[in-house]
């Protein structure tokens, strides 16, 4: 005999609407969690898949555009392949960067999936390129890839444009660009190595170059150097 207050067959087959809502909410949360996980994995896979092509493009564009601008301002007959700015030391550095990337993506693939770090590096590459190219275009014929040891008639001291803010925007642009390539690749070892090596290179090059600039422009350059920073950290 069924109790008067016990649910009948119809009630047992139709659960409380509140229970249905709770079950539905749980299902939606589980589905969203699954989608978020898939989206995160897809985003990480995208980050790794774009890093190497972007690196290759950045390097190729940098060197080809340097050569093209040198030809534009100085003429093809006055420009050699050295204007591509590819030295043995540079090749070794880039090979080390690629080796680190290959080793880490095989052994520690998640290290390459910090998409926000990679995007910071990409932004640095773009900023570095803009600063470097602004320096080349502003200086025009006065910009050379080799340090001038003898003054030429068309060589003038450039203090306008981007040179109002930094004395060596070409160097600071390259420093930002080179560091950015390694941040984009999420190469922790090469990030540190590139910063140290590039900074040390410019820390000796800048004083050497400025020795000749003081010879060429005298008091004018001395006053300019007092007012305007070099553009690289800890290099006055």
Tab-separated table of N, CA and C in Angstrom, residues 100 104 111-112 182 185-193:
chain	number	residue	atom	x	y	z
A	100	UNK	N	69.298	25.970	-29.705
A	100	UNK	CA	68.568	26.037	-28.436
A	100	UNK	C	67.077	25.838	-28.658
A	104	UNK	N	65.052	22.652	-27.051
A	104	UNK	CA	64.007	22.920	-26.058
A	104	UNK	C	62.626	22.538	-26.545
A	111	UNK	N	57.886	25.068	-22.764
A	111	UNK	CA	58.673	26.282	-22.593
A	111	UNK	C	58.430	27.274	-23.729
A	112	UNK	N	58.043	26.745	-24.890
A	112	UNK	CA	57.822	27.591	-26.063
A	112	UNK	C	56.378	28.091	-26.163
A	182	UNK	N	65.136	36.613	-29.679
A	182	UNK	CA	65.267	35.495	-28.735
A	182	UNK	C	64.096	35.424	-27.758
A	185	UNK	N	61.358	33.689	-29.594
A	185	UNK	CA	61.571	32.242	-29.658
A	185	UNK	C	61.464	31.584	-28.285
A	186	UNK	N	61.336	32.392	-27.225
A	186	UNK	CA	61.329	31.877	-25.844
A	186	UNK	C	62.589	31.060	-25.578
A	187	UNK	N	63.735	31.637	-25.964
A	187	UNK	CA	65.047	31.020	-25.759
A	187	UNK	C	65.703	31.635	-24.519
A	188	UNK	N	65.520	31.080	-23.336
A	188	UNK	CA	66.037	31.746	-22.128
A	188	UNK	C	67.555	31.906	-22.115
A	189	UNK	N	68.287	30.892	-22.601
A	189	UNK	CA	69.746	30.968	-22.593
A	189	UNK	C	70.233	32.051	-23.554
A	190	UNK	N	69.692	32.039	-24.775
A	190	UNK	CA	70.131	33.009	-25.779
A	190	UNK	C	69.643	34.423	-25.492
A	191	UNK	N	68.571	34.570	-24.754
A	191	UNK	CA	68.146	35.919	-24.361
A	191	UNK	C	69.271	36.583	-23.571
A	192	UNK	N	69.756	35.867	-22.578
A	192	UNK	CA	70.838	36.405	-21.750
A	192	UNK	C	72.118	36.569	-22.569
A	193	UNK	N	72.451	35.543	-23.357
A	193	UNK	CA	73.685	35.581	-24.155
A	193	UNK	C	73.671	36.733	-25.142
